[in-house]
Amino acid sequence: SLFFLPLKGQGTPLHGTYIIGPVNSDFINLSDAINALNSNGISDTVIFKLRGSQVGQFLLNATIQGISAAHPVIFESFYANPKSVIIQTGQDYTLSLSKQSHLLFRNLTFENYKDKSDTYAVTLGSCTNIIFENCHFLKQGQEATTLDYEAAVQIRSQPSQSHPNGIQFRNCLFEGNGSGMTISSFQETVTIDSCQFLNTGKYAVKTKWCKKIVVSDCVLSGEVENSWTDLILFSGNHVFAESNLSSGQFKDNIFYHKVSLTGSSAQRNIFMYSCDCDVIGQVNNTFYGDVHLSHRDNIDFFYNTCYSNVSFAFSNNTEWSSNIFYEKASCSFCDNSVFDNNFFY
């Protein structure tokens, strides 16, 4: 069933901790808690502890009265274990947040097993300061192996809407045969830290039209792609699929397959280096597959270890320094390039 939030009514604002579950609880199910939250608002921090799994679609699309950075709303597992509370549906989405802020979801599993395009476990639209911590996102469906729009998490907004900020995923697990996360919005900042993307869909993370994306210390089994993103900070990640990157700063990553960085030379800069590396032998990114960069200007390629071919083409103002190459390295149709202190084996 689909649970819509009613208009605010008169009632005592919520505050403190509430139990959600079938017995010995304040609310029988999540929909009742959401309705009370939206009807009454809050007067202090509210914590909802879920004791038992939930089935259905859950929608938050109205401003929660009284919510703020000092007084957030927290949804978490009573048992501090995401496997103990599974929120699932076979509909278009499991959890949908629209124009929400200051929400924290902790130790929960969100599952969507609908086999159709444009379906998600969690979808966020124009949200600010939303945190998912130690959560599992599971997207099933046979179509998911070929479609971009069937992912565990979708983040979106429109140019005419306010630019959201502060979306964070910490220590989360993405599984299933859908993609992991698609970000097609004008988000100011999305941070993905210490997460595992074990999904078998096409993409682990795909971004478009974003201001700033931070991906750090993650394991990504699917492709990574970013386009028309002002800045992607990509550090300490292990990537097990081909990647197509258009811009960003890349530090201390291990790429096990081909990496392509392509686009118009008028687009943004590429930096592959570690600011902390000042001794030969201290390396930054490790590439086991080919690296191909074309039609990009202002590329810094420092302190990398490359076990396969590296090629730059139609890229001006490039600098190669203190890299280790085990295969061929080439730069064609590149003006103003600097090649210094590199090692070939």
Tab-separated table of C-alpha atoms in Angstrom:
chain	number	residue	atom	x	y	z
A	1	SER	CA	0.000	0.000	0.000
A	2	LEU	CA	1.028	3.631	-0.501
A	3	PHE	CA	1.168	5.945	2.504
A	4	PHE	CA	0.694	9.677	1.858
A	5	LEU	CA	1.340	12.295	4.486
A	6	PRO	CA	-1.702	14.344	5.501
A	7	LEU	CA	-1.765	18.068	6.039
A	8	LYS	CA	-0.586	19.227	9.423
A	9	GLY	CA	-3.208	19.109	12.119
A	10	GLN	CA	-3.297	20.128	15.744
A	11	GLY	CA	-1.478	17.828	18.153
A	12	THR	CA	1.412	17.580	20.579
A	13	PRO	CA	4.749	17.923	18.779
A	14	LEU	CA	6.848	14.788	18.890
A	15	HIS	CA	10.047	14.630	20.907
A	16	GLY	CA	12.272	11.906	22.289
A	17	THR	CA	12.366	8.223	21.331
A	18	TYR	CA	9.508	6.153	19.872
A	19	ILE	CA	9.312	2.433	19.147
A	20	ILE	CA	7.779	1.191	15.874
A	21	GLY	CA	6.670	-2.430	15.873
A	22	PRO	CA	3.737	-4.841	16.128
A	23	VAL	CA	3.779	-5.166	19.953
A	24	ASN	CA	4.882	-3.072	22.952
A	25	SER	CA	5.404	-0.046	20.750
A	26	ASP	CA	4.318	3.563	20.237
A	27	PHE	CA	3.428	3.014	16.575
A	28	ILE	CA	2.316	-0.221	14.918
A	29	ASN	CA	4.032	0.560	11.616
A	30	LEU	CA	6.182	3.113	9.869
A	31	SER	CA	3.254	4.746	8.070
A	32	ASP	CA	1.579	5.637	11.397
A	33	ALA	CA	4.816	7.195	12.657
A	34	ILE	CA	5.235	9.225	9.467
A	35	ASN	CA	1.655	10.468	9.667
A	36	ALA	CA	2.114	11.579	13.281
A	37	LEU	CA	5.414	13.223	12.443
A	38	ASN	CA	3.930	15.227	9.618
A	39	SER	CA	0.672	16.065	11.434
A	40	ASN	CA	2.231	17.230	14.695
A	41	GLY	CA	5.781	18.283	13.849
A	42	ILE	CA	8.531	18.052	16.442
A	43	SER	CA	9.731	20.132	19.398
A	44	ASP	CA	13.076	18.376	19.897
A	45	THR	CA	15.171	15.610	18.367
A	46	VAL	CA	13.039	12.587	17.484
A	47	ILE	CA	14.329	9.013	17.223
A	48	PHE	CA	12.180	6.276	15.711
A	49	LYS	CA	13.475	2.799	16.529
A	50	LEU	CA	12.096	0.167	14.167
A	51	ARG	CA	11.557	-3.277	15.637
A	52	GLY	CA	10.625	-5.536	12.762
A	53	SER	CA	10.457	-5.261	8.975
A	54	GLN	CA	8.031	-3.096	6.992
A	55	VAL	CA	6.292	-3.653	3.652
A	56	GLY	CA	5.003	-0.817	1.444
A	57	GLN	CA	5.902	2.501	-0.165
A	58	PHE	CA	6.789	5.358	2.157
A	59	LEU	CA	6.645	8.968	1.031
A	60	LEU	CA	7.832	12.119	2.805
A	61	ASN	CA	7.058	15.170	0.706
A	62	ALA	CA	6.001	17.921	3.137
A	63	THR	CA	8.043	20.121	5.446
A	64	ILE	CA	8.272	18.746	8.992
A	65	GLN	CA	7.479	21.533	11.421
A	66	GLY	CA	10.275	22.154	13.945
A	67	ILE	CA	12.965	20.113	12.198
A	68	SER	CA	16.456	21.652	12.078
A	69	ALA	CA	20.139	20.808	12.327
A	70	ALA	CA	19.822	21.004	16.130
A	71	HIS	CA	16.624	18.926	16.131
A	72	PRO	CA	16.832	16.234	13.447
A	73	VAL	CA	14.640	13.170	12.935
A	74	ILE	CA	16.365	9.788	13.115
A	75	PHE	CA	15.063	6.440	11.819
A	76	GLU	CA	17.095	3.457	12.987
A	77	SER	CA	16.971	-0.246	13.723
A	78	PHE	CA	16.081	-1.112	17.288
A	79	TYR	CA	18.747	-3.837	17.125
A	80	ALA	CA	21.484	-1.674	15.531
A	81	ASN	CA	21.690	-4.189	12.672
A	82	PRO	CA	20.482	-3.470	9.115
A	83	LYS	CA	19.626	-7.154	8.585
A	84	SER	CA	17.084	-6.991	11.413
A	85	VAL	CA	14.856	-4.370	9.753
A	86	ILE	CA	14.058	-4.684	6.027
A	87	ILE	CA	11.813	-2.050	4.448
A	88	GLN	CA	10.699	-3.502	1.127
A	89	THR	CA	8.269	-3.162	-1.745
A	90	GLY	CA	7.508	-4.433	-5.236
A	91	GLN	CA	6.304	-0.985	-6.330
A	92	ASP	CA	8.164	1.912	-7.989
A	93	TYR	CA	10.060	2.940	-4.868
A	94	THR	CA	10.452	1.874	-1.261
A	95	LEU	CA	11.314	5.250	0.294
A	96	SER	CA	10.791	8.582	-1.454
A	97	LEU	CA	12.019	11.863	0.037
A	98	SER	CA	11.074	15.157	-1.580
A	99	LYS	CA	12.282	18.559	-0.321
A	100	GLN	CA	13.273	17.061	3.025
A	101	SER	CA	16.107	18.075	5.343
A	102	HIS	CA	17.889	16.987	8.520
A	103	LEU	CA	16.970	13.305	8.387
A	104	LEU	CA	19.231	10.441	9.456
A	105	PHE	CA	18.638	6.797	8.516
A	106	ARG	CA	20.794	4.290	10.378
A	107	ASN	CA	21.163	0.477	10.344
A	108	LEU	CA	18.241	-0.144	7.974
A	109	THR	CA	17.779	-2.177	4.784
A	110	PHE	CA	15.790	-0.752	1.855
A	111	GLU	CA	14.756	-3.273	-0.807
A	112	ASN	CA	12.878	-2.965	-4.099
A	113	TYR	CA	12.239	-6.132	-6.067
A	114	LYS	CA	10.076	-4.700	-8.874
A	115	ASP	CA	11.326	-5.747	-12.310
A	116	LYS	CA	10.756	-2.559	-14.281
A	117	SER	CA	12.560	0.571	-15.456
A	118	ASP	CA	12.496	3.712	-13.300
A	119	THR	CA	12.239	1.826	-10.011
A	120	TYR	CA	14.390	2.392	-6.938
A	121	ALA	CA	14.854	1.343	-3.351
A	122	VAL	CA	15.356	4.976	-2.297
A	123	THR	CA	14.759	8.133	-4.325
A	124	LEU	CA	15.634	11.656	-3.170
A	125	GLY	CA	14.373	14.832	-4.821
A	126	SER	CA	15.698	18.299	-3.871
A	127	CYS	CA	16.760	17.235	-0.374
A	128	THR	CA	19.243	18.857	2.000
A	129	ASN	CA	21.318	17.357	4.798
A	130	ILE	CA	20.141	13.755	4.510
A	131	ILE	CA	22.403	11.045	5.954
A	132	PHE	CA	22.303	7.278	5.426
A	133	GLU	CA	24.633	5.465	7.815
A	134	ASN	CA	25.370	1.728	7.787
A	135	CYS	CA	22.339	1.043	5.573
A	136	HIS	CA	21.837	-1.645	2.920
A	137	PHE	CA	20.229	-0.861	-0.448
A	138	LEU	CA	19.010	-3.801	-2.505
A	139	LYS	CA	17.559	-3.438	-6.018
A	140	GLN	CA	16.412	-6.582	-7.797
A	141	GLY	CA	14.915	-7.112	-11.267
A	142	GLN	CA	16.047	-8.842	-14.437
A	143	GLU	CA	15.871	-5.662	-16.510
A	144	ALA	CA	18.342	-3.940	-14.236
A	145	THR	CA	21.382	-5.354	-16.019
A	146	THR	CA	20.705	-3.260	-19.114
A	147	LEU	CA	18.858	-0.159	-17.907
A	148	ASP	CA	20.365	2.974	-16.376
A	149	TYR	CA	17.127	3.888	-14.631
A	150	GLU	CA	16.831	0.949	-12.308
A	151	ALA	CA	19.078	1.594	-9.317
A	152	ALA	CA	19.259	1.090	-5.589
A	153	VAL	CA	19.405	4.863	-4.994
A	154	GLN	CA	18.379	7.770	-7.219
A	155	ILE	CA	19.173	11.414	-6.410
A	156	ARG	CA	17.557	14.072	-8.561
A	157	SER	CA	16.477	17.718	-8.812
A	158	GLN	CA	15.639	20.245	-11.529
A	159	PRO	CA	17.502	23.455	-12.481
A	160	SER	CA	14.500	25.571	-11.474
A	161	GLN	CA	14.484	24.089	-7.967
A	162	SER	CA	16.677	25.133	-5.059
A	163	HIS	CA	20.086	23.496	-5.088
A	164	PRO	CA	20.202	20.900	-2.314
A	165	ASN	CA	23.315	20.147	-0.337
A	166	GLY	CA	24.798	17.740	2.173
A	167	ILE	CA	23.602	14.295	1.002
A	168	GLN	CA	25.794	11.661	2.671
A	169	PHE	CA	26.164	7.885	2.504
A	170	ARG	CA	28.490	6.383	5.102
A	171	ASN	CA	29.505	2.741	5.395
A	172	CYS	CA	26.578	1.562	3.236
A	173	LEU	CA	26.174	-1.556	1.112
A	174	PHE	CA	24.621	-1.566	-2.384
A	175	GLU	CA	23.586	-4.955	-3.791
A	176	GLY	CA	21.330	-6.589	-6.367
A	177	ASN	CA	21.288	-6.643	-10.149
A	178	GLY	CA	20.343	-2.997	-10.498
A	179	SER	CA	22.872	-0.170	-10.636
A	180	GLY	CA	24.120	1.216	-7.353
A	181	MET	CA	23.488	4.964	-7.434
A	182	THR	CA	22.449	7.405	-10.157
A	183	ILE	CA	22.770	11.133	-9.468
A	184	SER	CA	21.077	13.269	-12.094
A	185	SER	CA	20.579	16.595	-10.442
A	186	PHE	CA	22.009	19.945	-9.512
A	187	GLN	CA	23.121	18.808	-6.076
A	188	GLU	CA	25.728	20.985	-4.434
A	189	THR	CA	27.495	18.148	-2.592
A	190	VAL	CA	26.972	14.399	-2.410
A	191	THR	CA	29.420	12.433	-0.247
A	192	ILE	CA	29.848	8.659	-0.564
A	193	ASP	CA	32.288	7.354	2.021
A	194	SER	CA	33.443	3.822	2.906
A	195	CYS	CA	30.650	2.156	0.920
A	196	GLN	CA	30.573	-1.116	-1.007
A	197	PHE	CA	28.896	-1.322	-4.402
A	198	LEU	CA	28.495	-5.029	-5.082
A	199	ASN	CA	25.595	-4.573	-7.494
A	200	THR	CA	25.792	-6.352	-10.830
A	201	GLY	CA	24.007	-3.661	-12.854
A	202	LYS	CA	25.857	-1.446	-15.324
A	203	TYR	CA	26.893	1.338	-12.962
A	204	ALA	CA	28.180	1.527	-9.438
A	205	VAL	CA	27.945	5.338	-9.452
A	206	LYS	CA	26.731	7.492	-12.337
A	207	THR	CA	26.579	11.284	-12.018
A	208	LYS	CA	25.380	14.068	-14.306
A	209	TRP	CA	24.913	17.815	-13.859
A	210	CYS	CA	26.338	17.860	-10.349
A	211	LYS	CA	28.296	20.539	-8.532
A	212	LYS	CA	30.495	18.360	-6.338
A	213	ILE	CA	30.685	14.606	-5.738
A	214	VAL	CA	33.018	13.066	-3.165
A	215	VAL	CA	33.676	9.312	-3.424
A	216	SER	CA	36.231	7.990	-0.942
A	217	ASP	CA	37.432	4.617	0.378
A	218	CYS	CA	34.794	2.641	-1.535
A	219	VAL	CA	34.741	-0.714	-3.309
A	220	LEU	CA	32.950	-0.401	-6.662
A	221	SER	CA	32.170	-3.477	-8.762
A	222	GLY	CA	30.225	-1.576	-11.421
A	223	GLU	CA	31.245	1.213	-13.783
A	224	VAL	CA	31.902	4.748	-12.584
A	225	GLU	CA	30.806	7.539	-14.917
A	226	ASN	CA	30.565	11.279	-14.439
A	227	SER	CA	29.556	13.880	-17.007
A	228	TRP	CA	28.962	17.605	-16.766
A	229	THR	CA	29.994	17.480	-13.128
A	230	ASP	CA	31.978	20.481	-11.912
A	231	LEU	CA	34.183	18.470	-9.582
A	232	ILE	CA	34.448	14.863	-8.522
A	233	LEU	CA	36.886	14.085	-5.703
A	234	PHE	CA	37.744	10.409	-6.049
A	235	SER	CA	40.184	8.996	-3.494
A	236	GLY	CA	41.144	5.692	-1.929
A	237	ASN	CA	38.723	3.612	-4.035
A	238	HIS	CA	39.014	0.146	-5.596
A	239	VAL	CA	37.243	0.046	-8.984
A	240	PHE	CA	36.619	-3.350	-10.598
A	241	ALA	CA	34.937	-2.210	-13.847
A	242	GLU	CA	35.653	0.150	-16.713
A	243	SER	CA	35.225	3.816	-15.863
A	244	ASN	CA	34.405	6.866	-17.960
A	245	LEU	CA	35.309	10.080	-16.165
A	246	SER	CA	35.030	13.609	-17.499
A	247	SER	CA	36.656	15.678	-14.758
A	248	GLY	CA	37.925	15.616	-11.226
A	249	GLN	CA	40.717	14.960	-8.780
A	250	PHE	CA	41.779	11.318	-8.383
A	251	LYS	CA	44.071	10.249	-5.553
A	252	ASP	CA	45.159	6.917	-4.082
A	253	ASN	CA	42.764	4.775	-6.145
A	254	ILE	CA	43.232	1.328	-7.652
A	255	PHE	CA	41.615	0.796	-11.072
A	256	TYR	CA	41.497	-2.845	-12.206
A	257	HIS	CA	40.110	-2.151	-15.701
A	258	LYS	CA	40.240	0.516	-18.375
A	259	VAL	CA	39.822	4.172	-17.406
A	260	SER	CA	38.702	6.711	-20.028
A	261	LEU	CA	38.650	10.447	-19.523
A	262	THR	CA	37.156	12.144	-22.546
A	263	GLY	CA	35.310	15.284	-23.500
A	264	SER	CA	35.661	18.736	-24.973
A	265	SER	CA	38.925	20.481	-24.179
A	266	ALA	CA	36.805	23.402	-22.995
A	267	GLN	CA	35.500	21.295	-20.145
A	268	ARG	CA	37.066	20.815	-16.754
A	269	ASN	CA	40.494	19.834	-15.541
A	270	ILE	CA	41.956	16.456	-14.631
A	271	PHE	CA	44.256	15.990	-11.655
A	272	MET	CA	45.694	12.544	-10.925
A	273	TYR	CA	48.224	12.923	-8.169
A	274	SER	CA	48.818	12.960	-4.437
A	275	CYS	CA	49.815	16.223	-2.820
A	276	ASP	CA	51.521	14.261	-0.022
A	277	CYS	CA	53.879	12.337	-2.332
A	278	ASP	CA	57.337	13.901	-2.513
A	279	VAL	CA	59.515	10.766	-2.636
A	280	ILE	CA	59.983	8.620	-5.742
A	281	GLY	CA	58.267	5.278	-5.201
A	282	GLN	CA	55.353	6.715	-3.251
A	283	VAL	CA	52.585	6.256	-5.736
A	284	ASN	CA	49.077	7.556	-6.041
A	285	ASN	CA	46.660	5.776	-8.383
A	286	THR	CA	47.333	2.241	-9.576
A	287	PHE	CA	46.045	1.281	-13.048
A	288	TYR	CA	45.855	-2.368	-14.077
A	289	GLY	CA	43.873	-1.558	-17.231
A	290	ASP	CA	44.488	0.935	-20.031
A	291	VAL	CA	44.247	4.653	-19.344
A	292	HIS	CA	42.931	6.789	-22.190
A	293	LEU	CA	42.538	10.573	-22.001
A	294	SER	CA	41.479	12.679	-24.960
A	295	HIS	CA	40.376	16.223	-25.738
A	296	ARG	CA	41.142	17.425	-22.227
A	297	ASP	CA	43.365	20.341	-21.258
A	298	ASN	CA	45.369	21.020	-18.094
A	299	ILE	CA	46.060	17.432	-17.016
A	300	ASP	CA	48.398	16.675	-14.109
A	301	PHE	CA	49.435	13.008	-14.058
A	302	PHE	CA	51.690	12.524	-11.020
A	303	TYR	CA	52.873	9.575	-8.906
A	304	ASN	CA	50.847	6.873	-10.649
A	305	THR	CA	51.711	3.222	-11.281
A	306	CYS	CA	50.509	1.952	-14.667
A	307	TYR	CA	50.589	-1.749	-15.563
A	308	SER	CA	48.932	-1.279	-18.965
A	309	ASN	CA	49.019	1.252	-21.803
A	310	VAL	CA	48.550	4.971	-21.158
A	311	SER	CA	47.629	7.339	-23.976
A	312	PHE	CA	46.853	11.048	-24.090
A	313	ALA	CA	45.468	12.629	-27.273
A	314	PHE	CA	44.460	16.162	-28.279
A	315	SER	CA	45.165	17.380	-24.756
A	316	ASN	CA	47.139	20.544	-24.141
A	317	ASN	CA	49.125	21.702	-21.125
A	318	THR	CA	49.703	18.225	-19.724
A	319	GLU	CA	52.351	17.328	-17.178
A	320	TRP	CA	53.596	13.786	-16.496
A	321	SER	CA	55.821	13.488	-13.460
A	322	SER	CA	57.192	10.728	-11.205
A	323	ASN	CA	55.071	7.943	-12.706
A	324	ILE	CA	55.986	4.274	-13.119
A	325	PHE	CA	55.104	2.693	-16.465
A	326	TYR	CA	55.244	-1.048	-17.207
A	327	GLU	CA	53.777	-0.682	-20.722
A	328	LYS	CA	53.608	1.947	-23.460
A	329	ALA	CA	52.923	5.610	-22.654
A	330	SER	CA	52.095	8.025	-25.476
A	331	CYS	CA	50.937	11.602	-25.955
A	332	SER	CA	49.781	12.614	-29.440
A	333	PHE	CA	48.635	16.018	-30.690
A	334	CYS	CA	49.383	17.504	-27.273
A	335	ASP	CA	50.838	21.009	-27.035
A	336	ASN	CA	52.856	22.335	-24.112
A	337	SER	CA	53.414	18.969	-22.464
A	338	VAL	CA	55.985	18.344	-19.747
A	339	PHE	CA	57.439	14.839	-19.226
A	340	ASP	CA	59.692	14.664	-16.187
A	341	ASN	CA	61.191	12.106	-13.821
A	342	ASN	CA	59.164	9.112	-15.037
A	343	PHE	CA	60.297	5.476	-14.892
A	344	PHE	CA	59.810	2.725	-17.499
A	345	TYR	CA	60.212	-1.007	-16.888
